[in-house]
Structure formats: C-alpha cells, structure tokens
Amino acid sequence: MAAVIVVLAAVVNLVSAFDITAGGNVDEERKLFNYGSQFDEYNCIGERWNHQTPMYAGEYMCSYKNSYIWGMNDKGQLIWKNLKNGDKYVYFNNSDKKDGVYFWLSIDGKLKIKDKSGNTIWQKKLKHYSHRKIGYRKCLPKWACPYLHLHGDGVNVLNAYVRGEWEELNIDNHFNV
C-alpha cells in the first residue's frame, strides 16, 4: 500500500511539473521545457493562456516542442510566428499605435484587445458557435476553460466547454480573424 502511495505521489508531482500557467516563472519553464536559443528574445510564459488574464506587450505563449510563438509583440500587435522559417500572421495590427494595449481572453471565449483603460478596441468571437454559450468549467487541475493552448505543431486552440462538452477549437478556423 505504501508503495502505491509513493508511486501516485510521484505521478502527481510529474503532472504538476508540466502544468504551466500564465504568469509562471519563465526561467523555470525554460529549464523544464528546454526552450532553445530561438526563444531567447521572447518572454515565453508557457504554452497555455488562461481566460481573464492580460497578455501584455512582449509576452508570448511558446510551443516547447517546436519553434512557434503567439502573443503581443513590442508594437502591440497580436501575432503568431514560426521561428524556424519566419512565417508570421498578424491577428491585430495596432495600426493606430496605441500604447498599453493588451490581449484578453474573455470568460465567454472572445478574443479581445483592450486599451490601457480596459476598454475593448478589437474583438473576435466564435463564428460557428455564436448561438451557443461558452461555459466556465474546470478542465485540468490548474486550468479552467476557456483557455488557449499553443500546440507543438503551431496550432493555437481554444479549449472550451460548449453546451457541456469540452472542445478544442482551432482559432484560425473558428474565429473571423
């Protein structure tokens, strides 16, 4: 019995070690996931981003398996980038060059850019699920849906409960971006 408890404790510790949360310790995450030198100029927070958590300029989700980033650059643009080949997609351009803008994933699953006063200046909602309500629910031990997850293949998905079922929705396919 004691051996089973020790094994279970070790599994819980291992799972907890890989449960990276927004706002975590960047140095610890880089050691844990062995972020390569291609990420040196980026503030990699982890590969997941929780709802109702501001993402400021210079903060990124980074896929630890490959060389992808998704986040706010120093120009206030919301971007996805492949660091291996340089491919880049801009979701929000910040053409007005507003200072202090930040990304916000709302509790109902909307992608938003807010100004420094907290006013929404850009917003995208799910196009195929607009009639469905996105629900708040505990998904993983330290993650409540909805949250974003940048996968190792560069795909960013919204993990959300839609009508009571957990769904992973590719943001490029399910939002009007």
PDB file of C-alpha atoms in Angstrom:
ATOM      1  CA  MET A   1       0.000   0.000   0.000  1.00  0.00           C
ATOM      2  CA  ALA A   2       2.802   2.433   0.896  1.00  0.00           C
ATOM      3  CA  ALA A   3       4.494   1.719  -2.454  1.00  0.00           C
ATOM      4  CA  VAL A   4       1.271   2.614  -4.311  1.00  0.00           C
ATOM      5  CA  ILE A   5       1.014   5.894  -2.418  1.00  0.00           C
ATOM      6  CA  VAL A   6       4.637   6.758  -3.253  1.00  0.00           C
ATOM      7  CA  VAL A   7       4.061   5.985  -6.953  1.00  0.00           C
ATOM      8  CA  LEU A   8       0.862   8.069  -7.007  1.00  0.00           C
ATOM      9  CA  ALA A   9       2.638  10.973  -5.320  1.00  0.00           C
ATOM     10  CA  ALA A  10       5.415  10.800  -7.926  1.00  0.00           C
ATOM     11  CA  VAL A  11       2.857  10.830 -10.772  1.00  0.00           C
ATOM     12  CA  VAL A  12       1.042  13.826  -9.246  1.00  0.00           C
ATOM     13  CA  ASN A  13       4.355  15.696  -8.927  1.00  0.00           C
ATOM     14  CA  LEU A  14       5.276  14.897 -12.537  1.00  0.00           C
ATOM     15  CA  VAL A  15       1.889  16.050 -13.845  1.00  0.00           C
ATOM     16  CA  SER A  16       2.091  19.220 -11.737  1.00  0.00           C
ATOM     17  CA  ALA A  17       5.561  19.961 -13.107  1.00  0.00           C
ATOM     18  CA  PHE A  18       4.149  20.087 -16.631  1.00  0.00           C
ATOM     19  CA  ASP A  19       1.114  22.171 -15.733  1.00  0.00           C
ATOM     20  CA  ILE A  20       2.410  25.566 -16.843  1.00  0.00           C
ATOM     21  CA  THR A  21       0.205  28.517 -16.004  1.00  0.00           C
ATOM     22  CA  ALA A  22       0.153  32.039 -17.360  1.00  0.00           C
ATOM     23  CA  GLY A  23       2.336  34.288 -15.297  1.00  0.00           C
ATOM     24  CA  GLY A  24       4.605  31.436 -14.182  1.00  0.00           C
ATOM     25  CA  ASN A  25       8.355  31.612 -13.618  1.00  0.00           C
ATOM     26  CA  VAL A  26       9.895  31.988 -17.075  1.00  0.00           C
ATOM     27  CA  ASP A  27      13.336  30.651 -16.087  1.00  0.00           C
ATOM     28  CA  GLU A  28      11.832  27.517 -14.512  1.00  0.00           C
ATOM     29  CA  GLU A  29       9.650  26.914 -17.577  1.00  0.00           C
ATOM     30  CA  ARG A  30      12.586  27.317 -19.942  1.00  0.00           C
ATOM     31  CA  LYS A  31      14.552  24.742 -17.923  1.00  0.00           C
ATOM     32  CA  LEU A  32      11.568  22.421 -17.698  1.00  0.00           C
ATOM     33  CA  PHE A  33      10.726  22.551 -21.382  1.00  0.00           C
ATOM     34  CA  ASN A  34      14.257  23.178 -22.616  1.00  0.00           C
ATOM     35  CA  TYR A  35      13.303  26.221 -24.659  1.00  0.00           C
ATOM     36  CA  GLY A  36      16.029  26.606 -27.243  1.00  0.00           C
ATOM     37  CA  SER A  37      18.002  29.709 -28.095  1.00  0.00           C
ATOM     38  CA  GLN A  38      15.427  30.624 -30.774  1.00  0.00           C
ATOM     39  CA  PHE A  39      13.200  31.778 -27.878  1.00  0.00           C
ATOM     40  CA  ASP A  40      15.847  33.957 -26.182  1.00  0.00           C
ATOM     41  CA  GLU A  41      14.358  37.259 -27.345  1.00  0.00           C
ATOM     42  CA  TYR A  42      10.821  36.257 -26.308  1.00  0.00           C
ATOM     43  CA  ASN A  43       9.275  36.265 -22.854  1.00  0.00           C
ATOM     44  CA  CYS A  44       7.822  32.728 -23.014  1.00  0.00           C
ATOM     45  CA  ILE A  45       5.169  32.391 -20.337  1.00  0.00           C
ATOM     46  CA  GLY A  46       4.235  28.798 -21.254  1.00  0.00           C
ATOM     47  CA  GLU A  47       2.163  27.060 -23.886  1.00  0.00           C
ATOM     48  CA  ARG A  48      -1.241  27.825 -22.311  1.00  0.00           C
ATOM     49  CA  TRP A  49      -3.026  31.090 -21.521  1.00  0.00           C
ATOM     50  CA  ASN A  50      -5.929  31.354 -19.116  1.00  0.00           C
ATOM     51  CA  HIS A  51      -9.051  33.459 -19.584  1.00  0.00           C
ATOM     52  CA  GLN A  52      -9.323  36.804 -17.813  1.00  0.00           C
ATOM     53  CA  THR A  53      -5.507  37.124 -17.715  1.00  0.00           C
ATOM     54  CA  PRO A  54      -3.958  40.109 -19.502  1.00  0.00           C
ATOM     55  CA  MET A  55      -1.180  39.376 -22.008  1.00  0.00           C
ATOM     56  CA  TYR A  56       0.966  42.488 -22.302  1.00  0.00           C
ATOM     57  CA  ALA A  57       3.449  43.564 -24.970  1.00  0.00           C
ATOM     58  CA  GLY A  58       6.410  41.220 -25.014  1.00  0.00           C
ATOM     59  CA  GLU A  59       4.549  38.219 -23.530  1.00  0.00           C
ATOM     60  CA  TYR A  60       4.099  35.039 -25.543  1.00  0.00           C
ATOM     61  CA  MET A  61       2.843  31.513 -25.448  1.00  0.00           C
ATOM     62  CA  CYS A  62       5.649  29.366 -26.863  1.00  0.00           C
ATOM     63  CA  SER A  63       5.364  25.789 -28.083  1.00  0.00           C
ATOM     64  CA  TYR A  64       8.148  23.966 -26.303  1.00  0.00           C
ATOM     65  CA  LYS A  65       8.249  21.110 -28.856  1.00  0.00           C
ATOM     66  CA  ASN A  66       8.885  23.387 -31.821  1.00  0.00           C
ATOM     67  CA  SER A  67       9.558  26.987 -32.667  1.00  0.00           C
ATOM     68  CA  TYR A  68       6.173  28.714 -32.562  1.00  0.00           C
ATOM     69  CA  ILE A  69       5.082  31.784 -30.620  1.00  0.00           C
ATOM     70  CA  TRP A  70       1.718  33.502 -30.171  1.00  0.00           C
ATOM     71  CA  GLY A  71       1.377  36.760 -28.298  1.00  0.00           C
ATOM     72  CA  MET A  72       1.800  40.509 -28.117  1.00  0.00           C
ATOM     73  CA  ASN A  73       4.946  41.956 -29.658  1.00  0.00           C
ATOM     74  CA  ASP A  74       6.539  45.244 -28.597  1.00  0.00           C
ATOM     75  CA  LYS A  75       4.466  47.128 -31.228  1.00  0.00           C
ATOM     76  CA  GLY A  76       1.235  45.998 -29.559  1.00  0.00           C
ATOM     77  CA  GLN A  77       0.423  43.564 -32.365  1.00  0.00           C
ATOM     78  CA  LEU A  78      -1.136  40.182 -31.628  1.00  0.00           C
ATOM     79  CA  ILE A  79       0.909  37.712 -33.680  1.00  0.00           C
ATOM     80  CA  TRP A  80       1.640  34.060 -34.422  1.00  0.00           C
ATOM     81  CA  LYS A  81       5.123  33.279 -35.725  1.00  0.00           C
ATOM     82  CA  ASN A  82       7.114  30.257 -36.871  1.00  0.00           C
ATOM     83  CA  LEU A  83      10.647  30.997 -35.661  1.00  0.00           C
ATOM     84  CA  LYS A  84      12.214  28.362 -37.939  1.00  0.00           C
ATOM     85  CA  ASN A  85      11.091  29.805 -41.263  1.00  0.00           C
ATOM     86  CA  GLY A  86       9.932  33.316 -40.296  1.00  0.00           C
ATOM     87  CA  ASP A  87       6.295  32.846 -41.316  1.00  0.00           C
ATOM     88  CA  LYS A  88       4.151  35.331 -39.404  1.00  0.00           C
ATOM     89  CA  TYR A  89       0.456  36.077 -39.082  1.00  0.00           C
ATOM     90  CA  VAL A  90      -0.869  39.277 -37.511  1.00  0.00           C
ATOM     91  CA  TYR A  91      -4.262  38.958 -35.806  1.00  0.00           C
ATOM     92  CA  PHE A  92      -4.393  42.525 -34.520  1.00  0.00           C
ATOM     93  CA  ASN A  93      -2.185  45.129 -36.216  1.00  0.00           C
ATOM     94  CA  ASN A  94      -2.425  48.099 -33.808  1.00  0.00           C
ATOM     95  CA  SER A  95      -2.295  50.452 -36.790  1.00  0.00           C
ATOM     96  CA  ASP A  96      -3.227  53.362 -34.507  1.00  0.00           C
ATOM     97  CA  LYS A  97      -0.064  52.600 -32.466  1.00  0.00           C
ATOM     98  CA  LYS A  98      -1.890  52.798 -29.146  1.00  0.00           C
ATOM     99  CA  ASP A  99       0.300  52.393 -26.062  1.00  0.00           C
ATOM    100  CA  GLY A 100      -0.582  49.945 -23.315  1.00  0.00           C
ATOM    101  CA  VAL A 101      -2.793  47.616 -25.359  1.00  0.00           C
ATOM    102  CA  TYR A 102      -3.081  44.028 -24.166  1.00  0.00           C
ATOM    103  CA  PHE A 103      -4.720  40.750 -25.166  1.00  0.00           C
ATOM    104  CA  TRP A 104      -7.619  39.367 -23.136  1.00  0.00           C
ATOM    105  CA  LEU A 105      -9.466  36.056 -23.492  1.00  0.00           C
ATOM    106  CA  SER A 106     -12.906  36.654 -22.041  1.00  0.00           C
ATOM    107  CA  ILE A 107     -14.734  34.091 -19.934  1.00  0.00           C
ATOM    108  CA  ASP A 108     -17.221  33.631 -22.798  1.00  0.00           C
ATOM    109  CA  GLY A 109     -14.408  32.743 -25.224  1.00  0.00           C
ATOM    110  CA  LYS A 110     -13.972  36.023 -27.109  1.00  0.00           C
ATOM    111  CA  LEU A 111     -10.519  37.153 -28.230  1.00  0.00           C
ATOM    112  CA  LYS A 112     -10.120  40.813 -27.266  1.00  0.00           C
ATOM    113  CA  ILE A 113      -7.601  43.610 -27.381  1.00  0.00           C
ATOM    114  CA  LYS A 114      -8.076  46.212 -24.678  1.00  0.00           C
ATOM    115  CA  ASP A 115      -6.545  49.637 -24.221  1.00  0.00           C
ATOM    116  CA  LYS A 116      -4.782  50.714 -21.043  1.00  0.00           C
ATOM    117  CA  SER A 117      -8.130  51.890 -19.609  1.00  0.00           C
ATOM    118  CA  GLY A 118      -9.631  48.415 -20.075  1.00  0.00           C
ATOM    119  CA  ASN A 119     -11.874  49.353 -22.994  1.00  0.00           C
ATOM    120  CA  THR A 120     -12.248  46.744 -25.745  1.00  0.00           C
ATOM    121  CA  ILE A 121     -10.831  48.115 -29.019  1.00  0.00           C
ATOM    122  CA  TRP A 122     -10.851  44.836 -31.031  1.00  0.00           C
ATOM    123  CA  GLN A 123     -12.836  41.646 -30.585  1.00  0.00           C
ATOM    124  CA  LYS A 124     -13.420  38.332 -32.345  1.00  0.00           C
ATOM    125  CA  LYS A 125     -15.987  35.741 -31.342  1.00  0.00           C
ATOM    126  CA  LEU A 126     -16.575  32.186 -32.472  1.00  0.00           C
ATOM    127  CA  LYS A 127     -18.258  32.222 -35.878  1.00  0.00           C
ATOM    128  CA  HIS A 128     -19.844  28.754 -35.867  1.00  0.00           C
ATOM    129  CA  TYR A 129     -20.852  28.707 -32.222  1.00  0.00           C
ATOM    130  CA  SER A 130     -22.268  32.192 -31.790  1.00  0.00           C
ATOM    131  CA  HIS A 131     -25.653  30.718 -30.796  1.00  0.00           C
ATOM    132  CA  ARG A 132     -24.015  28.519 -28.157  1.00  0.00           C
ATOM    133  CA  LYS A 133     -22.877  29.710 -24.795  1.00  0.00           C
ATOM    134  CA  ILE A 134     -19.259  29.128 -23.847  1.00  0.00           C
ATOM    135  CA  GLY A 135     -19.203  27.900 -20.280  1.00  0.00           C
ATOM    136  CA  TYR A 136     -16.760  28.286 -17.425  1.00  0.00           C
ATOM    137  CA  ARG A 137     -15.653  24.935 -16.050  1.00  0.00           C
ATOM    138  CA  LYS A 138     -12.603  23.280 -14.528  1.00  0.00           C
ATOM    139  CA  CYS A 139     -10.832  21.425 -17.366  1.00  0.00           C
ATOM    140  CA  LEU A 140      -7.492  20.388 -15.905  1.00  0.00           C
ATOM    141  CA  PRO A 141      -6.180  20.503 -12.324  1.00  0.00           C
ATOM    142  CA  LYS A 142      -4.901  24.089 -12.697  1.00  0.00           C
ATOM    143  CA  TRP A 143      -6.844  25.186 -15.771  1.00  0.00           C
ATOM    144  CA  ALA A 144     -10.395  26.382 -16.101  1.00  0.00           C
ATOM    145  CA  CYS A 145     -11.997  26.589 -19.531  1.00  0.00           C
ATOM    146  CA  PRO A 146     -11.871  28.580 -21.624  1.00  0.00           C
ATOM    147  CA  TYR A 147      -8.124  28.761 -22.155  1.00  0.00           C
ATOM    148  CA  LEU A 148      -5.750  28.890 -25.133  1.00  0.00           C
ATOM    149  CA  HIS A 149      -3.146  26.214 -25.863  1.00  0.00           C
ATOM    150  CA  LEU A 150      -0.393  26.627 -28.450  1.00  0.00           C
ATOM    151  CA  HIS A 151       0.278  23.083 -29.642  1.00  0.00           C
ATOM    152  CA  GLY A 152       3.661  21.761 -30.767  1.00  0.00           C
ATOM    153  CA  ASP A 153       2.560  21.937 -34.425  1.00  0.00           C
ATOM    154  CA  GLY A 154       1.889  25.686 -34.101  1.00  0.00           C
ATOM    155  CA  VAL A 155      -1.907  25.411 -33.939  1.00  0.00           C
ATOM    156  CA  ASN A 156      -3.490  27.587 -31.251  1.00  0.00           C
ATOM    157  CA  VAL A 157      -6.711  26.137 -29.885  1.00  0.00           C
ATOM    158  CA  LEU A 158      -9.405  27.464 -27.618  1.00  0.00           C
ATOM    159  CA  ASN A 159     -10.248  24.816 -25.038  1.00  0.00           C
ATOM    160  CA  ALA A 160     -13.828  25.460 -24.015  1.00  0.00           C
ATOM    161  CA  TYR A 161     -16.999  23.844 -22.809  1.00  0.00           C
ATOM    162  CA  VAL A 162     -19.678  24.339 -25.430  1.00  0.00           C
ATOM    163  CA  ARG A 163     -23.096  23.058 -24.384  1.00  0.00           C
ATOM    164  CA  GLY A 164     -21.494  20.978 -21.664  1.00  0.00           C
ATOM    165  CA  GLU A 165     -18.844  19.272 -23.810  1.00  0.00           C
ATOM    166  CA  TRP A 166     -15.124  20.008 -23.833  1.00  0.00           C
ATOM    167  CA  GLU A 167     -13.998  21.081 -27.304  1.00  0.00           C
ATOM    168  CA  GLU A 168     -10.640  22.119 -28.761  1.00  0.00           C
ATOM    169  CA  LEU A 169     -11.328  24.765 -31.389  1.00  0.00           C
ATOM    170  CA  ASN A 170      -8.581  25.872 -33.777  1.00  0.00           C
ATOM    171  CA  ILE A 171      -8.806  29.670 -33.504  1.00  0.00           C
ATOM    172  CA  ASP A 172      -7.901  30.152 -37.178  1.00  0.00           C
ATOM    173  CA  ASN A 173     -10.883  28.029 -38.255  1.00  0.00           C
ATOM    174  CA  HIS A 174     -13.426  29.077 -35.650  1.00  0.00           C
ATOM    175  CA  PHE A 175     -12.947  32.843 -35.371  1.00  0.00           C
ATOM    176  CA  ASN A 176     -13.368  35.541 -38.000  1.00  0.00           C
ATOM    177  CA  VAL A 177      -9.712  36.576 -37.866  1.00  0.00           C
TER     178      VAL A 177
END
